Coordinates of C-alpha atoms and ligand atoms in Angstrom, one line a residue:
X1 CA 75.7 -6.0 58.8
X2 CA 78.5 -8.7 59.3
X3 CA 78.0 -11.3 62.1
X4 CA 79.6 -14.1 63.5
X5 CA 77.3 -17.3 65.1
X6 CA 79.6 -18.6 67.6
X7 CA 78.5 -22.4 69.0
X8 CA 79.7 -23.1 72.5
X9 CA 79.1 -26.4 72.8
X10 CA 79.8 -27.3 76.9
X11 CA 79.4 -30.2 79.2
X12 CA 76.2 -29.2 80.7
X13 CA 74.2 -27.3 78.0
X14 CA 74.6 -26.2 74.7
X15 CA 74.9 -22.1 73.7
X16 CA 75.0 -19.8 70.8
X17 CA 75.6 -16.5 70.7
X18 CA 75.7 -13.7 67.5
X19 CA 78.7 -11.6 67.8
X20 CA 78.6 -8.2 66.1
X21 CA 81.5 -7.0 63.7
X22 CA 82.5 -5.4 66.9
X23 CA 83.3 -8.2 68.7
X24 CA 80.0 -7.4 70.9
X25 CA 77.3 -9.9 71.8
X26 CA 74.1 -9.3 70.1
X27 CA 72.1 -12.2 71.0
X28 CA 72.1 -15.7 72.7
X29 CA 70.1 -19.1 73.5
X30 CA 71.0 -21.6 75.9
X31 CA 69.6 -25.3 76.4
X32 CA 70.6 -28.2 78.6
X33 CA 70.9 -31.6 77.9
X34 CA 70.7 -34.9 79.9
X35 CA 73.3 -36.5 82.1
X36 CA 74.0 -40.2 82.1
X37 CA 75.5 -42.1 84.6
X38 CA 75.1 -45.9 83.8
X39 CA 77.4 -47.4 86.1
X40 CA 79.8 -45.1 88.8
X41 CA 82.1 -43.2 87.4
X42 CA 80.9 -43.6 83.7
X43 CA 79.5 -40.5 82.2
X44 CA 77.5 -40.6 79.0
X45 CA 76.0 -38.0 76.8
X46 CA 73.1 -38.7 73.5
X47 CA 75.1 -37.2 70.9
X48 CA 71.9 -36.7 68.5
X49 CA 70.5 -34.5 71.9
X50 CA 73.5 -32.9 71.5
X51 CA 73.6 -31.7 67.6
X52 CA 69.7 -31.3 68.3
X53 CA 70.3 -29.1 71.3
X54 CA 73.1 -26.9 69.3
X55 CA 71.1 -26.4 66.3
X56 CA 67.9 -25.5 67.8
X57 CA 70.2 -22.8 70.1
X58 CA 71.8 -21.5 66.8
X59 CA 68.4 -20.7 64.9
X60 CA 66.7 -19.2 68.0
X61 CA 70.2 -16.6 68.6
X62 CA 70.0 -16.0 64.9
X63 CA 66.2 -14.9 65.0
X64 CA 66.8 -13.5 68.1
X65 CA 69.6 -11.2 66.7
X66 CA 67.1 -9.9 64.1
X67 CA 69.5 -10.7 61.5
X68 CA 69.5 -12.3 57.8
X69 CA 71.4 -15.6 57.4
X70 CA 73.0 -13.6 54.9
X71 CA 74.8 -11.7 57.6
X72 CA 76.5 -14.9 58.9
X73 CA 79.9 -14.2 57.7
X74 CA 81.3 -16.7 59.4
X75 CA 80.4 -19.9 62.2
X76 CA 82.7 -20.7 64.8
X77 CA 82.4 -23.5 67.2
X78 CA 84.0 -24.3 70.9
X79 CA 83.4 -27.6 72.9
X80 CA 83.4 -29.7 75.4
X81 CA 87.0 -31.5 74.6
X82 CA 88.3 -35.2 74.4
X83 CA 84.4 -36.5 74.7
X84 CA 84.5 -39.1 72.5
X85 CA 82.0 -40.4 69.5
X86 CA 82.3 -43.5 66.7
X87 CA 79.4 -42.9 63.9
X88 CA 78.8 -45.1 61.1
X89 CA 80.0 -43.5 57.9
X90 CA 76.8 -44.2 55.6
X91 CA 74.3 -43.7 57.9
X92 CA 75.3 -41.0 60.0
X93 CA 74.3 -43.1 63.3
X94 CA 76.6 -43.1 66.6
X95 CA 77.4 -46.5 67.5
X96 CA 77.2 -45.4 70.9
X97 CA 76.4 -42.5 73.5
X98 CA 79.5 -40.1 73.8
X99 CA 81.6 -41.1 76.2
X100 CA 81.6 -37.6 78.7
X101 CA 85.7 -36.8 79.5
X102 CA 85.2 -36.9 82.7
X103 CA 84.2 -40.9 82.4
X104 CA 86.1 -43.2 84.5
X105 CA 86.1 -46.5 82.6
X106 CA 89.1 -46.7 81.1
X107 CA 91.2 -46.4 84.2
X108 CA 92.4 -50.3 84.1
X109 CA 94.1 -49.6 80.7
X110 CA 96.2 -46.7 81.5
X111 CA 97.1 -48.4 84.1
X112 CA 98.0 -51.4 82.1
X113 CA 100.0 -48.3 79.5
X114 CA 101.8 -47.2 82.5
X115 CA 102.9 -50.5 82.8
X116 CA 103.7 -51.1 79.6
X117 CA 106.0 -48.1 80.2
X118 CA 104.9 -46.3 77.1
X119 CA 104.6 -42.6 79.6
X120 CA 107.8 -41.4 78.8
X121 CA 107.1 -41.6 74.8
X122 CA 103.2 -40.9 75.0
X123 CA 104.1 -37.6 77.2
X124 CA 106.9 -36.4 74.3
X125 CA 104.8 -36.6 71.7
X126 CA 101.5 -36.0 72.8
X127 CA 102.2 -33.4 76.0
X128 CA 99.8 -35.8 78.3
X129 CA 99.7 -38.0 81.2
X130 CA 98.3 -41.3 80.9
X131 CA 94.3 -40.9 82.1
X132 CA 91.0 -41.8 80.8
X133 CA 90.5 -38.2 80.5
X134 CA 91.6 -37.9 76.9
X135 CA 90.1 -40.1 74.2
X136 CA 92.7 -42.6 73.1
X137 CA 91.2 -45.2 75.6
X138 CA 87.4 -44.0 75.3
X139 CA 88.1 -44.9 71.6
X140 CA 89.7 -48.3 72.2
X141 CA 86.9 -49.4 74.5
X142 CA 84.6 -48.6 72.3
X143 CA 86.4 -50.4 69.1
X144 CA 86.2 -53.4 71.8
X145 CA 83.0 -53.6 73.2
X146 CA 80.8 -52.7 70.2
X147 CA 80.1 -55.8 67.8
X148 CA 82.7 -55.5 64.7
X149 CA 83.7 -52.2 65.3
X150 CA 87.6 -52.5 65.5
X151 CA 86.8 -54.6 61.7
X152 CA 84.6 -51.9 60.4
X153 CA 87.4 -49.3 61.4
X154 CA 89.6 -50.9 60.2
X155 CA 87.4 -51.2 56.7
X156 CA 87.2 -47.0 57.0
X157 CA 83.4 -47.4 57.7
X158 CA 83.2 -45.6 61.0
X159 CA 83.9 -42.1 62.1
X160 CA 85.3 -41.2 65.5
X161 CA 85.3 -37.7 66.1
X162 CA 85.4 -35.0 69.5
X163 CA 82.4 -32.9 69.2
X164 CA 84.1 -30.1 67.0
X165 CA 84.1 -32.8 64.9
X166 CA 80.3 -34.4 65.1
X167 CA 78.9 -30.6 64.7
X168 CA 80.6 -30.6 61.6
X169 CA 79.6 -33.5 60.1
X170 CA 76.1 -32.4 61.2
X171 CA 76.4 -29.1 59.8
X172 CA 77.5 -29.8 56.7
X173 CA 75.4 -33.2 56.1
X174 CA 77.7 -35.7 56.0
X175 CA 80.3 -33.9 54.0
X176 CA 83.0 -32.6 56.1
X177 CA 85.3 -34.7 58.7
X178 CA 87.7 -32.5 60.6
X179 CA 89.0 -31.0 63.7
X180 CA 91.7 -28.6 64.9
X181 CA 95.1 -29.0 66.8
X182 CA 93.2 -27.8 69.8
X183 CA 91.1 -30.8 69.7
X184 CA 93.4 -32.9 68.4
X185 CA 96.0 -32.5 71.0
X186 CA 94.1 -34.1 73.3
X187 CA 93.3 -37.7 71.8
X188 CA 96.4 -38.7 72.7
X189 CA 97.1 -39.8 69.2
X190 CA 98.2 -36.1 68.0
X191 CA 101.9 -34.9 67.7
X192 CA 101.8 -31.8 68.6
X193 CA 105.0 -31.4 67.3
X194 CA 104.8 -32.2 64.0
X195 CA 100.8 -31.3 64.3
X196 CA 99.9 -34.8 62.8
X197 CA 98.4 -37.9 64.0
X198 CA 101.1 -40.1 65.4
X199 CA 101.4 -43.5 63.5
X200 CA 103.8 -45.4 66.8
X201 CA 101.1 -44.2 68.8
X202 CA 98.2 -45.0 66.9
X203 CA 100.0 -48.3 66.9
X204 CA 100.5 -48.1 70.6
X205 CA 96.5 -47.2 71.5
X206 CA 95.1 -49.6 68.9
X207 CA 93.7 -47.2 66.8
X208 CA 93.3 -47.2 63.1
X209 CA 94.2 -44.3 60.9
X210 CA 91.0 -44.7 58.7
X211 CA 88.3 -43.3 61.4
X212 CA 90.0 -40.3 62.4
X213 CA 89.4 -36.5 61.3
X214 CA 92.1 -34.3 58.8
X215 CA 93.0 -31.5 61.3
X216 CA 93.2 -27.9 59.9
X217 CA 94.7 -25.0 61.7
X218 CA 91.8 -23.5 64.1
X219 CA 91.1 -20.7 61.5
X220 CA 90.4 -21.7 59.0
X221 CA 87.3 -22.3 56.6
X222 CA 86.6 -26.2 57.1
X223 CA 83.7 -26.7 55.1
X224 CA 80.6 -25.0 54.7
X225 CA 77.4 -25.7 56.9
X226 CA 74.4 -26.5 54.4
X227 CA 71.6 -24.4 53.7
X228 CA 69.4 -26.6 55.8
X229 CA 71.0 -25.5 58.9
X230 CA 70.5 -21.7 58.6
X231 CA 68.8 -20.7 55.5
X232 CA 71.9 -19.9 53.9
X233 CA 75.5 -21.8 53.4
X234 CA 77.7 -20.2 55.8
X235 CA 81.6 -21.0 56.4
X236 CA 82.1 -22.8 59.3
X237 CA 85.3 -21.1 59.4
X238 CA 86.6 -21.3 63.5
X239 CA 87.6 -24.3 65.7
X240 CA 89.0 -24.9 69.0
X241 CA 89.1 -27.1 72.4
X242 CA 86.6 -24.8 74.7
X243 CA 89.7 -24.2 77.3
X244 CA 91.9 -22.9 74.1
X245 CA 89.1 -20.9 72.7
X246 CA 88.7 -19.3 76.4
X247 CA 92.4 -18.7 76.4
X248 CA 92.2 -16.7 72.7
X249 CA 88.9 -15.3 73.7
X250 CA 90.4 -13.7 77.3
X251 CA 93.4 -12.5 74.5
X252 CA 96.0 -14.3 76.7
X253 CA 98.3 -14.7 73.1
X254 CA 101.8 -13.9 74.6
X255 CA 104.2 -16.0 76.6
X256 CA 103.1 -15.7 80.9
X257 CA 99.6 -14.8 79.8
X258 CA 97.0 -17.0 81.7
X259 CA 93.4 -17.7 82.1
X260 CA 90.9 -19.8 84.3
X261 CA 87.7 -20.7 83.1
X262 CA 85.3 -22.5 86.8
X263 CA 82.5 -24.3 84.7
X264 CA 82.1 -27.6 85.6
X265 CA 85.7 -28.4 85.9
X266 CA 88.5 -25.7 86.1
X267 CA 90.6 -25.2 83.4
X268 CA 93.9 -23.0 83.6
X269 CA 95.8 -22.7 81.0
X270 CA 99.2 -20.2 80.4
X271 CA 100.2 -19.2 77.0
X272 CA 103.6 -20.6 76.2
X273 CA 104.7 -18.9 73.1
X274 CA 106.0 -21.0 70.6
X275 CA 107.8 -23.4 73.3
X276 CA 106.2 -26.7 74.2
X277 CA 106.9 -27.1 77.4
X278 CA 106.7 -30.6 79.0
X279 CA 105.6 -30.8 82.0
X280 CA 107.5 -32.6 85.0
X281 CA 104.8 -31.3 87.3
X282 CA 101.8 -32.9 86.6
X283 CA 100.7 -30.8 83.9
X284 CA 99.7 -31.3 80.7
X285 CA 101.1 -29.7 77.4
X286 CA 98.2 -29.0 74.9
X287 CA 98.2 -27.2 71.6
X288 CA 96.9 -23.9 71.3
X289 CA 94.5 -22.2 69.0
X290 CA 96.6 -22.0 65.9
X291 CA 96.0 -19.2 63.3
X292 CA 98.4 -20.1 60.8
X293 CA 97.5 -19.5 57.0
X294 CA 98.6 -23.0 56.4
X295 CA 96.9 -25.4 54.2
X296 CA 96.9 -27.9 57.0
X297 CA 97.8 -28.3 60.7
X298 CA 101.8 -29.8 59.9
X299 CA 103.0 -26.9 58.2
X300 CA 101.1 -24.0 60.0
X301 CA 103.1 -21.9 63.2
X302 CA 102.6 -23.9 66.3
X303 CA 101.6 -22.6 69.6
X304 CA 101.2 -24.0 72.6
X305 CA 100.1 -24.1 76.4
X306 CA 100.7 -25.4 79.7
X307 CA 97.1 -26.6 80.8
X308 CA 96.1 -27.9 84.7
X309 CA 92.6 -29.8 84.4
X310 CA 90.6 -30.0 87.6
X311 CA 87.8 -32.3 86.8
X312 CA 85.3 -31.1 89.5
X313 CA 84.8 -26.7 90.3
X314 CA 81.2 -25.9 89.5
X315 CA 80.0 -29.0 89.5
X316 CA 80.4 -29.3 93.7
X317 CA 77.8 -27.0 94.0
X318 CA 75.4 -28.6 91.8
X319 CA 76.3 -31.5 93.6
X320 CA 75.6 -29.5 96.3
X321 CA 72.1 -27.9 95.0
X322 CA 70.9 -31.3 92.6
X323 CA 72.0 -34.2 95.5
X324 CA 71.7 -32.8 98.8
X325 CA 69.1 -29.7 98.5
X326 CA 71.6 -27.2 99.8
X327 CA 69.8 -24.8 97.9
X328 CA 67.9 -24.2 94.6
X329 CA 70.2 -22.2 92.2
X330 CA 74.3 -22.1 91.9
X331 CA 74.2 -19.0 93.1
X332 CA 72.5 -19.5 96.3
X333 CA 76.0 -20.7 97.7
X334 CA 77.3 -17.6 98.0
X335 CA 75.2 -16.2 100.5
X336 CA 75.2 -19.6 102.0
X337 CA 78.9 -19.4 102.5
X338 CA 79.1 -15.8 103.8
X339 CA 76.9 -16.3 106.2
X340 CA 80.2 -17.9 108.4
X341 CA 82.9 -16.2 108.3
X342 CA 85.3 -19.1 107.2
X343 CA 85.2 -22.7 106.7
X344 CA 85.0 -23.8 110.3
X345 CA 88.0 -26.6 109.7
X346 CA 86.1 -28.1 107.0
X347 CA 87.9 -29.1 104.2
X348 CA 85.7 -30.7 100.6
X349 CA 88.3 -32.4 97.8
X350 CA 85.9 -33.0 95.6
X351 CA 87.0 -36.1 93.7
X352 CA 84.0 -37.4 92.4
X353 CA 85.8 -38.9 89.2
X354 CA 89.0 -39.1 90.7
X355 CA 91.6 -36.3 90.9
X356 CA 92.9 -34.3 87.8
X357 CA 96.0 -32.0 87.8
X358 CA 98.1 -32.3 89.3
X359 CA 97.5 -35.3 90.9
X360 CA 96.3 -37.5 88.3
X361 CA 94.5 -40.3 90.6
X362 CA 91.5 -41.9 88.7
X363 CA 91.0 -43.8 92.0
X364 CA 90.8 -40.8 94.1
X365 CA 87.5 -40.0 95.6
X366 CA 85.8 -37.0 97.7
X367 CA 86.0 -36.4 101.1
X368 CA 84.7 -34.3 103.4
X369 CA 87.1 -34.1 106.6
X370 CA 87.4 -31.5 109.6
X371 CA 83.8 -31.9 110.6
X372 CA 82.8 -31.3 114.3
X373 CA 78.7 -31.0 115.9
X374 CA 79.6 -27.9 115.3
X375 CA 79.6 -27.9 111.4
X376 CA 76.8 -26.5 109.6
X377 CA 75.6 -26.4 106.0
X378 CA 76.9 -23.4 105.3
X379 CA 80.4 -24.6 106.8
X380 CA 80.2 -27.4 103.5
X381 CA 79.1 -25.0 101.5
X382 CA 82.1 -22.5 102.5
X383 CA 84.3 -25.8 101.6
X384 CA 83.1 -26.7 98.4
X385 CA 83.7 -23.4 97.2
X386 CA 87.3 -23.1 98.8
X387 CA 88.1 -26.2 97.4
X388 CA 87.7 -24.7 94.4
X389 CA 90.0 -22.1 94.6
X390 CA 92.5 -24.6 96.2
X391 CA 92.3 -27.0 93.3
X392 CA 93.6 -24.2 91.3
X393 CA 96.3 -22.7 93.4
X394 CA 97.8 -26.5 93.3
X395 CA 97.6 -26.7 89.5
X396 CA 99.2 -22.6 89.2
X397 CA 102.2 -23.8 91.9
X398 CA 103.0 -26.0 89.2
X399 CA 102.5 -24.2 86.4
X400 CA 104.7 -21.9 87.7
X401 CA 107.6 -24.5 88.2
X402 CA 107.4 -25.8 84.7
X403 CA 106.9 -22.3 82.6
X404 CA 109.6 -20.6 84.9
X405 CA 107.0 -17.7 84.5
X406 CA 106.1 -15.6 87.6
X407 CA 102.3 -15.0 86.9
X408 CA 101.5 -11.4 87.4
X409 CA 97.2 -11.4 87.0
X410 CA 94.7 -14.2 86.3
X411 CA 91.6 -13.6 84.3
X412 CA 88.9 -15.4 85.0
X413 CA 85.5 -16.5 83.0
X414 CA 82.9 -19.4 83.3
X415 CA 79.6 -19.7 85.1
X416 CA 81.4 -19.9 88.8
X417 CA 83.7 -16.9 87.8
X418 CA 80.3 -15.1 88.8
X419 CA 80.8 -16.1 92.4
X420 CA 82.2 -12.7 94.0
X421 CA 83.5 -14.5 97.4
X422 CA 85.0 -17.4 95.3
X423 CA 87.1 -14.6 92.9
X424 CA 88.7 -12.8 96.6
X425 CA 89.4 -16.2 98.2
X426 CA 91.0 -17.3 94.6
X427 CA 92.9 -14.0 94.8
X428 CA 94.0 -14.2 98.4
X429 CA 95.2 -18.0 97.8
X430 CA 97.0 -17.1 95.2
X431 CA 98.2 -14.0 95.7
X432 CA 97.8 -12.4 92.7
X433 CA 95.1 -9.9 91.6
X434 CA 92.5 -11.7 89.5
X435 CA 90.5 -10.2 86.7
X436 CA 87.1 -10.8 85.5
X437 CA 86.4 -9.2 82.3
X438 CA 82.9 -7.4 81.3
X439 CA 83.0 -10.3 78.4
X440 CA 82.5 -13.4 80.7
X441 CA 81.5 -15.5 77.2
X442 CA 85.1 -15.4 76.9
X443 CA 84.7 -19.3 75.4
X444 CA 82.0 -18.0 73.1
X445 CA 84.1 -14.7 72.1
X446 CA 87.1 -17.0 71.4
X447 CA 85.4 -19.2 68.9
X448 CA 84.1 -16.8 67.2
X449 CA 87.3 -14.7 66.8
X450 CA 88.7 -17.5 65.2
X451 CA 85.8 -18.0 63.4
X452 CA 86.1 -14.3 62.2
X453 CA 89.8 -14.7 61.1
X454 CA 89.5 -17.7 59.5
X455 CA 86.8 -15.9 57.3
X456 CA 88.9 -12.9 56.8
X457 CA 86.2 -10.7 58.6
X458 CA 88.9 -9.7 61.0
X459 CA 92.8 -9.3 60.0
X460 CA 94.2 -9.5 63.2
X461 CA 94.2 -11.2 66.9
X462 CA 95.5 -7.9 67.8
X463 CA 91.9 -5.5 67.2
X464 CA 90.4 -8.5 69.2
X465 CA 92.5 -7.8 72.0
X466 CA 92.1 -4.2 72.7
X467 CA 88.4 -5.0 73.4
X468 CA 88.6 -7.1 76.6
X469 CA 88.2 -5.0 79.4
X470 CA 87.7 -5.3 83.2
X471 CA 84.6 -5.9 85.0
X472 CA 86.0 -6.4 88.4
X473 CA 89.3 -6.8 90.1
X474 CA 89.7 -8.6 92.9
X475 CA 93.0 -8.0 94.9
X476 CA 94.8 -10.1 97.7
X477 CA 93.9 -9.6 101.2
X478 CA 94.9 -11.9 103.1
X479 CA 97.8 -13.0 105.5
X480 CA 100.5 -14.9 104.2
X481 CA 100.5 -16.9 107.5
X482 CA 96.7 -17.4 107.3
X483 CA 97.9 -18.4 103.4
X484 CA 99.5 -20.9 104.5
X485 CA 98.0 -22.9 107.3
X486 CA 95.0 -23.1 104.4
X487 CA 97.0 -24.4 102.3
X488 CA 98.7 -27.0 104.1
X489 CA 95.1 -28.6 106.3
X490 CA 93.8 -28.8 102.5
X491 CA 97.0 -30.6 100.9
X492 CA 96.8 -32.8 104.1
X493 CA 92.9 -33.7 103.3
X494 CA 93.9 -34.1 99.7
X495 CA 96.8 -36.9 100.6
X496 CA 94.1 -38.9 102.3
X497 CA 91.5 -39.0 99.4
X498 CA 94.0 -40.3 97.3
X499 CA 93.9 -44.1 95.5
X500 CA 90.3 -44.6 97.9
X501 CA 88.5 -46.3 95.1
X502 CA 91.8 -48.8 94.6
X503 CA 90.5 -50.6 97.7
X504 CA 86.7 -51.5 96.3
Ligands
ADP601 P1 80.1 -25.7 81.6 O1 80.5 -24.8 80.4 O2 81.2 -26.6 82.1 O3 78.8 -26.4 81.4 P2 79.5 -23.1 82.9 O4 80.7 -22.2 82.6 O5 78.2 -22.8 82.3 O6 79.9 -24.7 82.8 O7 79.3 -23.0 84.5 C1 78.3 -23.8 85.2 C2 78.9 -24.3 86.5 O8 79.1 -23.2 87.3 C3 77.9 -25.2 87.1 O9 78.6 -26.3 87.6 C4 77.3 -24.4 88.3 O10 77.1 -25.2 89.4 C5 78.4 -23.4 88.6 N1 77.9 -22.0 89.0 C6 77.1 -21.2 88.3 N2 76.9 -20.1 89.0 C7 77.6 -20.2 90.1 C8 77.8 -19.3 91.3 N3 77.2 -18.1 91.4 N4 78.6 -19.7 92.3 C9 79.2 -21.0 92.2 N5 79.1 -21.8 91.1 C10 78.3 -21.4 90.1

């Protein structure tokens, strides 16, 4: 048998999952890790929990799947993107935690870039806004808070890497440094133009050239993992950004085609072909998986995406379940919020770490508005979930202004995806019939699609994409009049969340 390991390494826990030759899943192990939160709005993860967490979930899938490392034809990783890690060269040891994407701390010095009126040329080249989202900033604090680092950089003594990057080093003990455009695009230090590092704005972001990984196209055989890992040495042969790899994974390849994953953020992203289209909306422009025989990112065929990132979707209901002991699993909330039959005027914009697209406020922060005596749990619960489906109707009314594309269906993946009343209220917001495919491990599937070109196991995207298929589709119900009054209380309670955390 030929099999692909596909790592899906997300914000909250760490998966693996053996595909068949297929395309099926044959077996999978999951494992969460710990949260920090040293100060508000700073979010740390251990990034030895983290290889430690991804390995142990790779062996256990592999004996799970009954199969012989020998089988491994290929590995293919996803991630969490723009998390940020600095190792020491020698000894393999972070200098630091990794510093989470969704940390705050960095919101002084993009506002000290916007300043400096570097947004016009940072948003050319790279496709982003200015935010402590992305890891340009998360790198430069750490280069200036840890003792020597920016020298040691500077000597080519420290690593920084996204965690693509850290689980190959891992893998493959030290001998392989290296990422993908996915990934790359979203330093803010990658052209994704030219698909190379950027030396005006590496000058810009204070960022030497020595620390940072060579970027390949995303399949593509990187390096091999050692022995150590599986039994065997197996390719690591797949790479991308988890929000690209869901895009690839749902088959969304062509122009239009779009996809939104409702993990812990919510991540929509809409194929754009060849065409990198810069966002005047408040989106952000972000490489796609690139499949290019090329012998490096520059020269292979570039494709791209338009990209909305809400920072907070699943995680208001663990919020919810972990803070305020709504109720004890995720997927409690659904019969929670059906037991009203609509949201009672309450409104939830859930900016715990500010607002993402297409916003952008870092000093945004949540609000719960609309409440009367008469407001019950399952009223909140109701809102969280709608706000949700709001979030993303913002970021596709943009989307949809920048691409000049009318989107036609949405398909949909990621633990919340699961939530039946959240899929019809996403539909009726937007309008459009969204699909939810029998593959939800559309992250997973993606990685290791890539993971199985890069190898040669497959030969085309195209026998990928004739196997996703429809679990459920949810079509719109609702008035356009009801539409719209939504729509505009939830706007309001969104214009009056903004910049709260300017005034601590
Ligand atoms: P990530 O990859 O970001 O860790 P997942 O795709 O695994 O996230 O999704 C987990 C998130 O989905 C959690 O934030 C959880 O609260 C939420 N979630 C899981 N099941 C449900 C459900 N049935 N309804 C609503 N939210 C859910």
């Amino acid at each position: 048998m030929s099999c692909i390991l596909a790592l899906d390494q997300g914000t909250t826990s760490s998966r693996a999952i053996v595909f068949s030759e297929q395309g099926a899943p044959i077996a999978s192990a999951q494992r969460e890790f710990h949260q920090y939160f040293p100060q508000p709005g700073w979010v740390e993860h251990d990034a030895m929990e983290i290889w430690h967490s991804q390995r142990d979930v790779a062996r256990e899938a592999v004996e799970k799947a009954g199969i012989e490392p020998t089988e491994l034809r290929g590995i293919g990783i996803a991630n969490q993107r723009e998390t940020t890690l600095i190792w020491d060269r020698q000894t393999g040891e972070p200098l630091y935690n990794a510093i989470v994407w969704q940390d705050r701390r960095t919101a002084g010095q993009c506002t000290e870039l916007r300043s400096a009126g570097v947004e016009t040329i940072i948003r050319e080249k790279t496709g982003l806004v200015i935010d402590p989202y992305f890891s340009a900033t998360k790198i430069g604090w750490l280069l200036d808070h840890l003792p020597n680092a920016r020298a040691r950089a500077e000597r080519g003594e420290l690593a920084f890497g996204t965690i693509d990057t850290w689980l190959v080093w891992q893998m493959s003990q030290s001998r392989t440094h290296v990422t993908d455009p996915s990934n790359a695009s979203r330093t803010m230090l990658f052209n994704i133009h030219t698909g190379d590092w950027d030396d005006e704005l590496l000058r810009i972001l204070r960022v030497p050239r020595p620390i940072l990984p060579d970027v390949y196209p995303s399949a593509h055989v990187f390096g091999m993992a050692a022995p150590e890992f599986l039994g065997e040495a197996i390719p690591i042969s797949g790479i991308a950004g988890d929000q690209q790899a869901a895009l690839f994974g749902q088959g969304c390849h062509r122009a239009g085609m779009a996809k939104n994953t409702y993990g812990t953020g919510c991540f929509m992203l809409m194929h754009t072909g060849q065409r990198a289209v810069i966002s005047a909306n408040g989106l952000v422009c972000t490489a796609a998986a690139q499949i290019g025989r090329a012998r490096d990112a520059r020269d292979t065929e570039k494709e791209y995406a338009l990209e909305g990132s809400v920072f907070a979707a699943g995680s208001v209901v663990q919020w919810l379940r972990n803070e305020l002991h709504f109720f004890r699993t995720a997927a409690d909330i659904e019969a929670l919020a059906a037991s009203v039959p609509d949201n009672g005027g309450v409104y939830f914009v859930p900016g715990f770490t500010g607002l993402g697209a297409p916003h952008w406020d870092p000093f945004a922060r949540g609000l719960l508005i609309g409440l009367t005596r008469g407001s019950t749990r399952a009223h909140i619960a109701r809102a969280a979930l709608e706000s949700i489906a709001f979030q993303s109707a913002d970021v596709l009314q943009a989307m949809q202004l920048d691409s000049g594309e009318k989107l036609s269906e949405l398909r949909v993946d990621g633990g919340a995806a699961a939530n039946d009343l959240l899929m019809q209220f996403q539909a009726d917001i937007l309008g459009v019939p969204v699909l939810r495919p029998r593959v939800v491990e559309t992250t997973a599937l993606g990685a290791a699609a890539l993971a199985g070109l890069g190898t040669g196991l497959w030969s085309s995207r195209d026998v990928l994409a004739s196997n996703w298929e429809v679990e459920r589709r949810f079509l719109p119900q609702m008035n356009a009049q009801a539409v719209t009054d939504l729509m505009a209380r939830w706007r309001e309670a969104v214009r009056r969340s903004l910049r709260f955390a300017e005034l601590m």
